[in-house]
Coordinates of C-alpha atoms in Angstrom, one line a residue:
Chain G
M25 CA 0.0 3.7 -33.5
D26 CA -0.4 7.4 -34.3
E27 CA -1.7 10.2 -32.2
Y28 CA -4.6 12.3 -33.5
A29 CA -5.9 15.6 -32.2
L30 CA -9.7 15.8 -32.2
I31 CA -10.6 19.4 -32.3
M32 CA -14.0 20.7 -31.3
R33 CA -15.3 23.5 -33.4
H34 CA -18.3 25.5 -32.5
E35 CA -20.1 27.4 -35.2
D36 CA -21.0 30.2 -32.9
G37 CA -19.0 30.8 -29.7
K38 CA -21.4 33.4 -28.5
K39 CA -24.4 31.2 -27.9
I40 CA -25.1 31.0 -24.2
A41 CA -26.5 27.8 -22.8
S42 CA -28.4 27.4 -19.7
P43 CA -26.6 26.0 -16.6
E44 CA -28.7 22.8 -16.9
Q45 CA -27.7 22.5 -20.6
M46 CA -24.0 23.1 -19.7
E47 CA -24.1 20.5 -17.1
R48 CA -25.6 17.9 -19.4
W49 CA -23.0 18.7 -22.0
M50 CA -20.3 18.4 -19.4
K51 CA -21.4 15.0 -18.4
Q52 CA -21.8 13.8 -21.9
T53 CA -18.2 15.1 -22.7
M54 CA -16.8 13.4 -19.7
D55 CA -18.5 10.1 -20.6
W56 CA -17.2 10.4 -24.1
I57 CA -13.7 11.0 -23.0
G58 CA -14.1 8.2 -20.3
S59 CA -15.2 5.9 -23.1
I60 CA -11.9 6.6 -25.1
A61 CA -9.8 6.3 -21.9
A62 CA -11.4 3.0 -21.1
Q63 CA -10.1 1.7 -24.4
N64 CA -6.7 2.9 -23.4
K65 CA -6.6 5.3 -26.3
F66 CA -6.7 8.6 -24.5
V67 CA -3.6 10.7 -24.4
S68 CA -4.5 14.2 -23.2
G69 CA -6.9 17.0 -23.7
T70 CA -8.4 20.2 -22.4
G71 CA -11.3 22.6 -22.8
L72 CA -10.5 26.1 -24.0
P73 CA -12.8 28.6 -22.1
F74 CA -13.9 31.7 -23.9
D75 CA -13.9 34.0 -20.9
G76 CA -10.7 36.0 -20.8
A77 CA -9.7 34.8 -24.2
R78 CA -7.8 37.1 -26.6
V79 CA -7.3 37.2 -30.3
V80 CA -4.0 38.5 -31.7
A81 CA -4.1 39.7 -35.3
T82 CA -1.8 41.8 -37.5
K83 CA -3.0 45.1 -38.9
N84 CA -0.7 47.3 -40.9
S85 CA 2.2 45.0 -39.9
K86 CA 1.5 45.6 -36.2
P87 CA 0.0 43.1 -33.8
V88 CA -3.5 44.0 -32.7
V89 CA -4.9 42.3 -29.6
T90 CA -8.7 42.1 -29.1
N91 CA -10.7 40.5 -26.3
G92 CA -13.1 38.9 -28.8
P93 CA -15.9 38.4 -29.0
F94 CA -15.1 36.2 -31.9
G95 CA -17.8 37.7 -34.0
E96 CA -15.7 38.3 -37.1
I97 CA -14.4 34.7 -37.0
K98 CA -17.2 32.4 -37.8
E99 CA -16.0 29.3 -36.0
T100 CA -14.3 29.0 -32.6
I101 CA -12.5 26.2 -31.0
G102 CA -14.0 24.9 -27.7
G103 CA -11.3 22.4 -26.8
F104 CA -9.4 19.3 -28.1
I105 CA -8.3 15.9 -27.0
V106 CA -5.4 13.8 -28.3
V107 CA -6.1 10.1 -28.8
K108 CA -4.1 7.1 -29.9
A109 CA -5.5 5.4 -33.0
D110 CA -4.4 2.7 -35.5
S111 CA -5.7 4.8 -38.5
I112 CA -7.4 8.0 -39.3
D113 CA -10.7 6.0 -39.6
E114 CA -10.4 4.9 -36.0
A115 CA -9.8 8.5 -34.9
V116 CA -12.8 9.6 -36.9
E117 CA -14.9 7.0 -35.1
F118 CA -13.9 8.5 -31.8
A119 CA -14.7 12.0 -33.1
K120 CA -18.2 10.9 -34.1
G121 CA -19.1 10.3 -30.5
C122 CA -18.3 13.9 -29.3
P123 CA -21.4 15.6 -27.9
V124 CA -20.3 18.9 -29.6
L125 CA -21.8 17.4 -32.8
Q126 CA -25.3 17.6 -31.3
G127 CA -25.1 21.4 -32.0
E128 CA -26.2 22.2 -35.5
G129 CA -23.3 23.5 -37.5
N130 CA -20.6 22.4 -35.1
S131 CA -17.9 20.1 -36.3
M132 CA -15.0 18.0 -35.3
E133 CA -11.6 18.4 -37.0
V134 CA -9.4 15.2 -36.9
R135 CA -5.7 15.9 -37.4
R136 CA -2.7 13.6 -37.1
I137 CA -0.1 14.8 -34.6
A138 CA 3.2 15.2 -36.5
K139 CA 5.5 15.2 -33.4
N140 CA 7.8 12.2 -33.1
D141 CA 6.7 10.7 -36.4
G142 CA 10.2 10.7 -37.7
V143 CA 9.3 13.1 -40.6
H144 CA 8.5 16.4 -38.9
Chain L
M8 CA -1.6 -19.4 17.0
H9 CA 0.1 -22.7 16.2
R10 CA 3.8 -22.9 15.7
Q11 CA 3.4 -23.7 12.0
E12 CA 1.6 -20.4 11.6
L13 CA 3.5 -18.4 14.2
I14 CA 6.9 -18.5 12.6
P15 CA 5.7 -17.4 9.1
H16 CA 3.6 -14.8 10.8
L17 CA 6.6 -13.4 12.8
F18 CA 8.8 -13.7 9.7
R19 CA 6.4 -11.4 7.9
T20 CA 6.3 -8.8 10.7
E21 CA 9.8 -9.0 12.2
F22 CA 12.2 -10.0 9.5
R23 CA 12.1 -6.6 8.0
K24 CA 12.3 -4.7 11.2
I25 CA 15.5 -6.6 12.1
T26 CA 16.9 -6.2 8.6
A27 CA 16.1 -2.4 8.6
V28 CA 17.8 -1.8 11.9
L29 CA 20.9 -3.8 11.1
C30 CA 21.1 -2.4 7.6
K31 CA 20.9 1.1 9.0
L32 CA 23.7 0.2 11.4
F33 CA 26.0 -1.5 8.8
G34 CA 25.2 0.7 5.8
I35 CA 23.3 -0.1 2.6
E36 CA 26.4 -1.9 1.1
H37 CA 25.9 -4.6 3.6
I38 CA 22.2 -5.1 2.9
E39 CA 22.8 -8.8 2.3
L40 CA 24.6 -9.3 5.6
A41 CA 21.6 -7.7 7.4
E42 CA 19.3 -10.0 5.5
D43 CA 21.4 -13.0 6.3
I44 CA 21.5 -12.3 10.0
A45 CA 17.8 -11.7 10.1
G46 CA 17.3 -14.9 8.1
E47 CA 19.6 -17.0 10.5
T48 CA 17.6 -15.6 13.4
F49 CA 14.5 -17.2 12.0
L50 CA 16.4 -20.4 11.3
S51 CA 17.3 -20.6 15.0
A52 CA 13.7 -20.2 15.9
L53 CA 12.8 -23.0 13.5
E54 CA 15.5 -25.2 15.0
N55 CA 14.8 -24.5 18.7
W56 CA 11.1 -23.9 19.1
P57 CA 9.9 -27.4 18.2
Y58 CA 12.1 -28.8 21.0
K59 CA 12.2 -26.2 23.6
G60 CA 8.8 -24.8 23.1
I61 CA 7.7 -21.4 22.0
P62 CA 9.2 -18.7 24.2
E63 CA 7.0 -16.6 26.3
N64 CA 7.8 -13.5 24.3
P65 CA 8.7 -14.8 20.8
V66 CA 9.5 -11.3 19.5
A67 CA 11.9 -10.5 22.3
W68 CA 13.5 -13.9 21.8
L69 CA 14.1 -13.1 18.1
Y70 CA 15.5 -9.6 18.9
A71 CA 17.9 -11.0 21.4
V72 CA 19.1 -13.7 19.0
A73 CA 19.5 -11.2 16.2
K74 CA 21.6 -9.0 18.5
N75 CA 23.8 -11.8 19.5
K76 CA 24.3 -12.9 15.9
A77 CA 25.1 -9.4 14.8
K78 CA 27.6 -8.9 17.6
N79 CA 29.2 -12.4 16.9
H80 CA 29.5 -11.5 13.3
I81 CA 31.3 -8.2 14.2
H82 CA 33.7 -10.2 16.4
R83 CA 34.2 -13.1 14.1
N84 CA 34.6 -11.5 10.8
K85 CA 38.1 -9.9 10.4
I86 CA 37.4 -8.0 7.3
F87 CA 34.1 -6.8 8.6
T88 CA 35.8 -5.7 11.8
E89 CA 38.6 -3.8 10.1
K90 CA 36.7 -2.2 7.2
V91 CA 33.2 -1.8 8.3
A92 CA 33.0 -1.7 12.1
K93 CA 35.4 1.3 12.1
Q94 CA 32.9 3.2 10.1
L95 CA 29.9 2.3 12.2
I96 CA 28.2 5.4 13.7
L97 CA 29.4 4.4 17.1
G98 CA 32.9 4.1 15.7
S99 CA 34.9 5.1 18.8
S100 CA 33.4 2.6 21.1
T101 CA 34.5 -1.0 21.4
F102 CA 32.5 -3.7 19.7
E103 CA 31.1 -5.0 22.9
D104 CA 29.3 -1.7 23.2
V105 CA 27.9 -1.6 19.8
D106 CA 24.3 -0.8 20.5
I107 CA 21.9 -2.8 18.3
D108 CA 18.9 -0.7 19.0
L109 CA 15.7 -2.6 18.4
S110 CA 13.5 -0.1 20.2
E111 CA 10.3 0.8 18.7
K112 CA 11.5 4.3 17.8
N113 CA 14.6 3.1 16.1
I114 CA 12.7 0.4 14.2
T115 CA 10.3 3.1 13.0
D116 CA 13.1 5.5 12.0
S117 CA 15.2 2.9 10.3
Q118 CA 12.2 1.5 8.4
L119 CA 11.1 4.9 7.1
Q120 CA 14.7 5.8 6.1
M121 CA 15.1 2.3 4.5
L122 CA 11.9 2.8 2.6
F123 CA 13.3 5.9 1.0
A124 CA 16.8 4.4 0.4
L125 CA 15.3 1.4 -1.4
C126 CA 13.1 3.7 -3.5
H127 CA 16.2 5.5 -4.8
P128 CA 15.9 7.0 -8.3
S129 CA 19.0 5.3 -9.5
I130 CA 17.3 1.9 -9.7
P131 CA 14.4 1.0 -11.9
A132 CA 10.9 1.4 -10.4
E133 CA 10.1 -2.3 -10.7
A134 CA 13.3 -3.2 -8.8
Q135 CA 12.5 -0.7 -6.1
V136 CA 9.1 -2.3 -5.6
G137 CA 10.7 -5.7 -5.5
L138 CA 13.4 -4.7 -3.0
S139 CA 10.9 -3.0 -0.8
L140 CA 8.6 -6.1 -0.8
R141 CA 11.6 -8.2 0.1
I142 CA 13.5 -6.0 2.7
L143 CA 10.6 -4.0 4.2
C144 CA 7.8 -6.4 4.0
G145 CA 9.6 -9.8 4.3
F146 CA 8.1 -11.1 1.1
G147 CA 9.5 -14.4 -0.3
I148 CA 11.0 -14.3 -3.7
D149 CA 8.3 -16.6 -5.1
E150 CA 5.6 -14.2 -3.7
I151 CA 7.3 -11.2 -5.4
A152 CA 7.5 -13.3 -8.6
N153 CA 3.8 -13.9 -8.3
A154 CA 3.0 -10.3 -7.8
F155 CA 5.0 -9.3 -10.9
L156 CA 3.7 -12.3 -12.9
T157 CA 7.2 -13.5 -13.6
N158 CA 9.6 -16.2 -12.3
K159 CA 11.8 -16.4 -9.3
E160 CA 15.0 -16.3 -11.4
T161 CA 14.0 -13.0 -13.0
I162 CA 13.3 -11.5 -9.5
N163 CA 16.5 -12.7 -8.0
K164 CA 18.5 -11.2 -10.8
R165 CA 16.5 -7.9 -10.6
L166 CA 17.1 -7.7 -6.8
F167 CA 20.7 -8.6 -7.1
R168 CA 21.3 -5.8 -9.7
A169 CA 19.3 -3.3 -7.6
K170 CA 21.5 -4.1 -4.5
E171 CA 24.6 -3.7 -6.6
K172 CA 23.3 -0.3 -7.8
L173 CA 22.6 0.8 -4.2
R174 CA 26.1 -0.2 -3.3
T175 CA 27.8 1.6 -6.3
E176 CA 25.6 4.7 -5.8
K177 CA 26.5 4.7 -2.2
V178 CA 22.9 5.4 -1.3
K179 CA 22.6 6.6 2.3
I180 CA 20.0 5.4 4.6
E181 CA 18.5 8.7 5.4
F182 CA 15.5 10.9 5.0
P183 CA 15.4 12.5 1.5
S184 CA 15.9 16.2 1.1
K185 CA 13.1 18.6 0.7
E186 CA 13.5 19.0 -3.1
D187 CA 13.5 15.2 -3.6
I188 CA 10.7 14.2 -1.3
D189 CA 7.8 14.4 -3.7
D190 CA 9.3 12.3 -6.4
R191 CA 10.6 9.8 -3.9
L192 CA 7.3 9.6 -2.0
E193 CA 5.5 8.7 -5.3
I194 CA 7.4 5.5 -5.6
V195 CA 7.1 4.7 -2.0
L196 CA 3.2 5.0 -2.3
T197 CA 3.2 2.7 -5.3
T198 CA 5.1 0.1 -3.3
L199 CA 2.7 0.3 -0.4
Y200 CA -0.3 0.3 -2.7
L201 CA 1.0 -3.0 -4.2
L202 CA 1.6 -4.4 -0.8
F203 CA -1.9 -3.7 0.2
N204 CA -3.4 -5.2 -2.9
E205 CA -1.3 -8.3 -2.5
G206 CA -3.2 -8.9 0.7
Y207 CA -6.6 -7.7 -0.4
Y208 CA -6.9 -9.5 -3.7
S209 CA -4.8 -12.6 -2.8
E210 CA -6.6 -15.8 -3.4
S211 CA -4.8 -17.4 -0.5
E212 CA -7.0 -19.2 2.0
D213 CA -4.8 -18.0 4.8
A214 CA -7.0 -15.2 6.2
I215 CA -4.4 -14.2 8.8
L216 CA -1.7 -13.7 6.2
R217 CA -4.0 -11.7 4.0
E218 CA -5.0 -9.5 6.9
D219 CA -1.4 -9.2 8.0
L220 CA -0.4 -7.8 4.6
C221 CA -3.1 -5.2 4.6
S222 CA -2.5 -4.1 8.1
E223 CA 1.3 -3.9 7.4
A224 CA 0.6 -1.7 4.4
L225 CA -1.7 0.4 6.5
R226 CA 1.0 0.6 9.2
L227 CA 3.7 1.8 6.8
V228 CA 1.4 4.4 5.3
C229 CA 0.7 5.5 8.9
L230 CA 4.5 5.9 9.4
L231 CA 4.4 8.4 6.6
I232 CA 1.4 10.2 8.0
E233 CA 2.9 10.5 11.5
N234 CA 6.0 12.1 10.0
K235 CA 5.4 15.8 9.4
Q236 CA 7.3 16.0 6.1
T237 CA 5.6 13.0 4.5
N238 CA 2.1 13.8 5.8
Q239 CA 1.0 14.8 2.3
P240 CA -2.5 14.9 0.7
D241 CA -1.8 11.8 -1.6
V242 CA -0.5 9.9 1.4
N243 CA -3.7 10.6 3.2
A244 CA -5.7 9.7 0.1
L245 CA -3.9 6.3 -0.1
F246 CA -4.6 5.7 3.6
A247 CA -8.2 6.5 3.2
L248 CA -8.4 4.1 0.2
M249 CA -6.9 1.3 2.3
C250 CA -9.2 2.0 5.2
F251 CA -12.4 1.9 3.1
H252 CA -11.3 -1.4 1.4
A253 CA -10.2 -2.9 4.7
S254 CA -13.5 -2.1 6.3
R255 CA -15.1 -4.9 4.2
F256 CA -12.5 -7.4 5.2
R257 CA -14.8 -9.5 7.4
A258 CA -17.8 -9.3 5.1
R259 CA -16.2 -10.4 1.8
K260 CA -15.3 -14.0 2.5
N261 CA -17.4 -16.7 4.2
E262 CA -16.1 -19.4 6.7
K263 CA -14.9 -21.5 3.8
G264 CA -12.8 -18.5 2.4
E265 CA -15.0 -18.1 -0.6
M266 CA -15.6 -14.6 -2.0
I267 CA -18.9 -12.9 -1.2
L268 CA -19.9 -10.4 -3.8
Y269 CA -20.4 -6.9 -2.8
E270 CA -24.2 -7.0 -3.3
D271 CA -24.5 -10.0 -1.1
Q272 CA -22.3 -8.8 1.8
D273 CA -23.8 -8.3 5.2
D274 CA -23.0 -4.7 5.6
T275 CA -23.4 -4.9 9.4
L276 CA -20.0 -6.6 9.3
W277 CA -18.4 -3.6 7.6
D278 CA -16.0 -2.0 10.1
Q279 CA -17.5 1.4 10.8
D280 CA -14.4 2.6 12.7
L281 CA -12.3 2.1 9.6
I282 CA -14.8 3.9 7.5
T283 CA -14.8 6.8 9.9
K284 CA -11.0 6.8 9.9
G285 CA -11.0 6.7 6.1
S286 CA -13.4 9.6 5.9
Y287 CA -11.2 11.7 8.2
H288 CA -8.1 11.0 6.1
L289 CA -10.0 11.7 2.8
H290 CA -10.9 15.0 4.2
E291 CA -7.2 15.6 5.2
A292 CA -6.3 14.7 1.6
S293 CA -8.5 17.4 0.2
Q294 CA -6.0 20.1 1.2
G295 CA -3.9 21.4 -1.7
N296 CA -5.0 21.3 -5.3
K297 CA -3.4 18.1 -6.6
I298 CA -5.7 15.3 -7.4
S299 CA -3.9 12.0 -7.5
K300 CA -5.1 8.6 -8.6
Y301 CA -5.3 7.8 -4.9
H302 CA -7.8 10.6 -4.4
L303 CA -10.0 9.4 -7.1
Q304 CA -9.8 5.7 -6.0
A305 CA -10.4 6.7 -2.3
T306 CA -13.5 8.7 -3.3
I307 CA -14.8 5.8 -5.3
A308 CA -14.1 3.5 -2.3
Y309 CA -16.0 6.1 -0.1
W310 CA -19.1 5.8 -2.3
N311 CA -18.8 2.1 -2.0
T312 CA -19.1 2.3 1.7
R313 CA -22.7 3.4 1.1
K314 CA -24.6 0.3 0.0
Q315 CA -27.7 2.0 -1.2
D316 CA -28.1 2.0 -5.0
T317 CA -28.8 5.6 -5.7
K318 CA -28.5 7.5 -9.0
E319 CA -26.2 10.0 -7.2
K320 CA -23.9 7.3 -6.1
W321 CA -23.4 5.7 -9.6
E322 CA -23.1 9.0 -11.4
N323 CA -20.4 10.1 -9.0
I324 CA -18.6 6.8 -9.4
L325 CA -18.8 6.9 -13.2
Q326 CA -17.3 10.4 -13.3
L327 CA -14.5 9.4 -10.9
Y328 CA -13.7 6.4 -13.1
N329 CA -13.8 8.7 -16.2
R330 CA -11.1 10.9 -14.6
L331 CA -9.1 8.0 -13.2
L332 CA -8.8 6.4 -16.6
Q333 CA -7.5 9.6 -18.0
L334 CA -4.8 9.7 -15.4
E335 CA -3.9 6.0 -15.6
Y336 CA -5.5 3.2 -17.7
S337 CA -5.9 -0.2 -16.2
P338 CA -8.2 -3.1 -17.4
I339 CA -9.9 -3.4 -14.0
A340 CA -10.7 0.4 -14.0
A341 CA -12.1 0.1 -17.5
L342 CA -14.3 -2.8 -16.5
N343 CA -15.5 -1.0 -13.4
R344 CA -16.2 2.2 -15.3
T345 CA -18.4 0.2 -17.7
Y346 CA -20.3 -1.3 -14.8
A347 CA -20.8 2.1 -13.3
L348 CA -21.9 3.3 -16.7
S349 CA -24.6 0.6 -16.8
K350 CA -25.9 1.8 -13.4
A351 CA -25.8 5.5 -14.3
N352 CA -26.7 5.5 -18.0
G353 CA -28.4 2.1 -18.5
K354 CA -27.4 -1.3 -19.8
Q355 CA -27.9 -0.7 -23.5
Q356 CA -25.2 2.0 -23.6
A357 CA -22.9 0.0 -21.3
I358 CA -23.1 -3.0 -23.7
I359 CA -22.0 -0.9 -26.7
E360 CA -19.1 0.5 -24.6
A361 CA -18.2 -2.9 -23.2
E362 CA -17.9 -4.4 -26.7
K363 CA -15.2 -1.8 -27.4
L364 CA -13.0 -2.7 -24.5
N365 CA -11.0 -5.4 -26.2
L366 CA -10.2 -7.4 -23.1
T367 CA -11.1 -10.8 -24.5
G368 CA -8.5 -12.6 -22.5
N369 CA -9.8 -11.4 -19.2
H370 CA -12.4 -13.5 -17.4
F371 CA -13.8 -10.5 -15.6
Y372 CA -14.6 -9.0 -19.0
F373 CA -17.0 -11.8 -19.8
T374 CA -18.5 -11.7 -16.2
L375 CA -19.3 -8.1 -16.8
L376 CA -20.8 -8.8 -20.3
G377 CA -22.8 -11.7 -18.7
E378 CA -24.1 -9.2 -16.0
L379 CA -25.0 -6.6 -18.7
Y380 CA -26.9 -9.0 -20.9
T381 CA -28.9 -10.5 -18.0
D382 CA -32.5 -9.4 -18.3
I383 CA -31.7 -8.1 -21.8
D384 CA -30.8 -11.3 -23.6
D385 CA -30.5 -14.0 -20.9
K386 CA -29.3 -16.6 -23.3
K387 CA -26.4 -14.4 -24.4
G388 CA -25.7 -13.6 -20.8
K389 CA -25.4 -17.3 -19.9
T390 CA -22.9 -17.8 -22.8
K391 CA -20.7 -14.9 -21.6
F392 CA -20.8 -16.3 -18.0
S393 CA -19.6 -19.7 -19.2
T394 CA -16.9 -18.1 -21.4
S395 CA -15.7 -16.3 -18.2
F396 CA -15.7 -19.6 -16.4
V397 CA -13.7 -21.4 -19.0
I398 CA -11.0 -18.6 -19.2
R399 CA -10.7 -18.7 -15.4
K400 CA -10.4 -22.4 -15.3
N401 CA -7.7 -22.4 -17.9
A402 CA -5.8 -19.6 -16.2
N403 CA -6.0 -21.5 -12.9
R404 CA -4.7 -24.7 -14.5
Q405 CA -1.7 -22.7 -15.7
T406 CA -0.9 -20.9 -12.5
N407 CA -2.3 -22.8 -9.5
D408 CA -2.0 -26.5 -10.3
P409 CA 1.8 -26.9 -9.8
K410 CA 1.4 -25.4 -6.3
K411 CA -1.2 -28.0 -5.4
I412 CA 0.9 -30.8 -6.6
R413 CA 3.8 -29.7 -4.3

């Protein structure tokens, strides 16, 4: 069984949701993760808060650090979880349940974890 | 209490105390000797009490006999006298003076130190649990085998190897150092958690025995709470969990020893003192920022001390199970989470989730499905209940029948 990262991508990280909306998303996200964990397929995961975030880029061969906002980058990553799955298809099924997808333009990226696979 | 019940009862509570004190005195390398002397003490009781009657103070009788046997052994056994007795803590005194201290304080100290000695990191976790159940809880080998779902032979081998390891590692019976205490404590808590569950979920009809196990587990956790260094948040959380569960002890079985489901329990029989005690320790557990599985389970158990079916209750329980499962998966937590989901989010969603659980060998799984389909598709619900019944009957045939024949 492989491990896959399910990465939550937001189309626009600047959108501000109401506290009620945030709370609803939080519950849905917890229920989604709980569902995967109840199948014994959850490995780890975390949200990635925007506040206090930094972007490090290179300009004229020098690192440039900005506080965001992430306006220049179209997409931002809101968090990820790592799951166990027999196939990429099973991992995709898990990803389909993520409440992030309720936001128009948001997406889930599903990537196999290379660590410990004997190749990487 | 009749004699037939009294000796097993005393064995459960006193065997380990005698063993702990003697082992502390002799050193861990003589753990078997300590067990043997404690065992012989009970053999004497079995031989004497039927004829001479039960002594007025059976515990004092056992302690006196154990002391004599230990002293006799020291006298009798030349090797032991030459090699071991010299190294006894009271090395300079003569053997007649060897103080076998079965005072409450020394029993407590010895047991606490033994608890940590047995949970030494040099031996595998499973063996630590087994050893603790044997030495500190007076469990029989067959009971341990049952708890681990394996056979006596495997357990005997495992315990033997563990004792060898304790000997070769020269593990000292002492309190762990400050750096080690957290890791060592975690294993100790697992052992005590198992001990409690053995009593709480046992299908034994012997109500005294079951309550004994639970109260012994509570007592051992209490030992840890009473000690300043081990009075940690997760210890308090475990204690709270045990209190909340134990509060329903009298309400969850009828006179015939049959289970009464939570919904049907008479909640006036719930022990409010234990619930209050549990709430106090859950509050104590909230100090610090670590949330252990015991915190989550204790908080779930707290919500279950409120019988009223509220949206708030089930939403809280669902979120607690969501977090618990991320920390540690177990089939029972997965099933309970799905039940909470049906209460919080509705049966339709819970059915979809339940079908994903892949626990088709578990009769509780089909009971849950039966419950979920009731009022939605009663015919399907009935089929699920009968599947559950069949799985359970087959499992009983495999595990319980040989016992009944004996």
